[in-house]
């Protein structure tokens, strides 16, 4: 059982790390959009 949990946890962490840059980029885009709206 412990070995199975370890093997399952590794891919989840990898996929989670890959999703982080996407989330941060989306947040940056949203922030830039609000700045543009504020200037208008």
mmCIF file of C-alpha atoms in Angstrom:
data_model
loop_
_atom_site.group_PDB
_atom_site.id
_atom_site.type_symbol
_atom_site.label_atom_id
_atom_site.label_comp_id
_atom_site.label_asym_id
_atom_site.label_seq_id
_atom_site.Cartn_x
_atom_site.Cartn_y
_atom_site.Cartn_z
ATOM 1 C CA UNK A 1 0.000 0.000 0.000
ATOM 2 C CA UNK A 2 2.666 2.604 0.897
ATOM 3 C CA UNK A 3 4.449 1.967 -2.412
ATOM 4 C CA UNK A 4 1.187 2.464 -4.316
ATOM 5 C CA UNK A 5 0.474 5.764 -2.560
ATOM 6 C CA UNK A 6 3.980 7.019 -3.349
ATOM 7 C CA UNK A 7 3.637 6.128 -7.039
ATOM 8 C CA UNK A 8 0.240 7.868 -7.181
ATOM 9 C CA UNK A 9 1.489 11.000 -5.409
ATOM 10 C CA UNK A 10 4.393 11.618 -7.797
ATOM 11 C CA UNK A 11 2.343 12.197 -10.990
ATOM 12 C CA UNK A 12 -0.133 14.368 -9.068
ATOM 13 C CA UNK A 13 2.664 16.637 -7.842
ATOM 14 C CA UNK A 14 4.154 16.863 -11.348
ATOM 15 C CA UNK A 15 0.811 17.752 -12.936
ATOM 16 C CA UNK A 16 0.144 20.256 -10.125
ATOM 17 C CA UNK A 17 3.483 21.999 -10.729
ATOM 18 C CA UNK A 18 2.731 22.182 -14.450
ATOM 19 C CA UNK A 19 -0.654 23.785 -13.740
ATOM 20 C CA UNK A 20 0.853 26.474 -11.481
ATOM 21 C CA UNK A 21 2.481 28.540 -14.288
ATOM 22 C CA UNK A 22 -0.811 28.483 -16.195
ATOM 23 C CA UNK A 23 -2.738 29.758 -13.172
ATOM 24 C CA UNK A 24 -0.191 32.488 -12.472
ATOM 25 C CA UNK A 25 -0.227 33.613 -16.121
ATOM 26 C CA UNK A 26 -4.032 33.779 -16.076
ATOM 27 C CA UNK A 27 -3.935 35.883 -12.901
ATOM 28 C CA UNK A 28 -1.392 38.226 -14.501
ATOM 29 C CA UNK A 29 -3.596 38.595 -17.586
ATOM 30 C CA UNK A 30 -6.576 39.412 -15.354
ATOM 31 C CA UNK A 31 -4.504 42.005 -13.475
ATOM 32 C CA UNK A 32 -3.367 43.618 -16.719
ATOM 33 C CA UNK A 33 -6.971 43.722 -17.945
ATOM 34 C CA UNK A 34 -8.113 45.506 -14.782
ATOM 35 C CA UNK A 35 -5.306 48.046 -15.203
ATOM 36 C CA UNK A 36 -6.384 48.695 -18.796
ATOM 37 C CA UNK A 37 -10.019 49.066 -17.692
ATOM 38 C CA UNK A 38 -8.924 51.489 -14.958
ATOM 39 C CA UNK A 39 -7.035 53.657 -17.470
ATOM 40 C CA UNK A 40 -10.048 53.774 -19.769
#
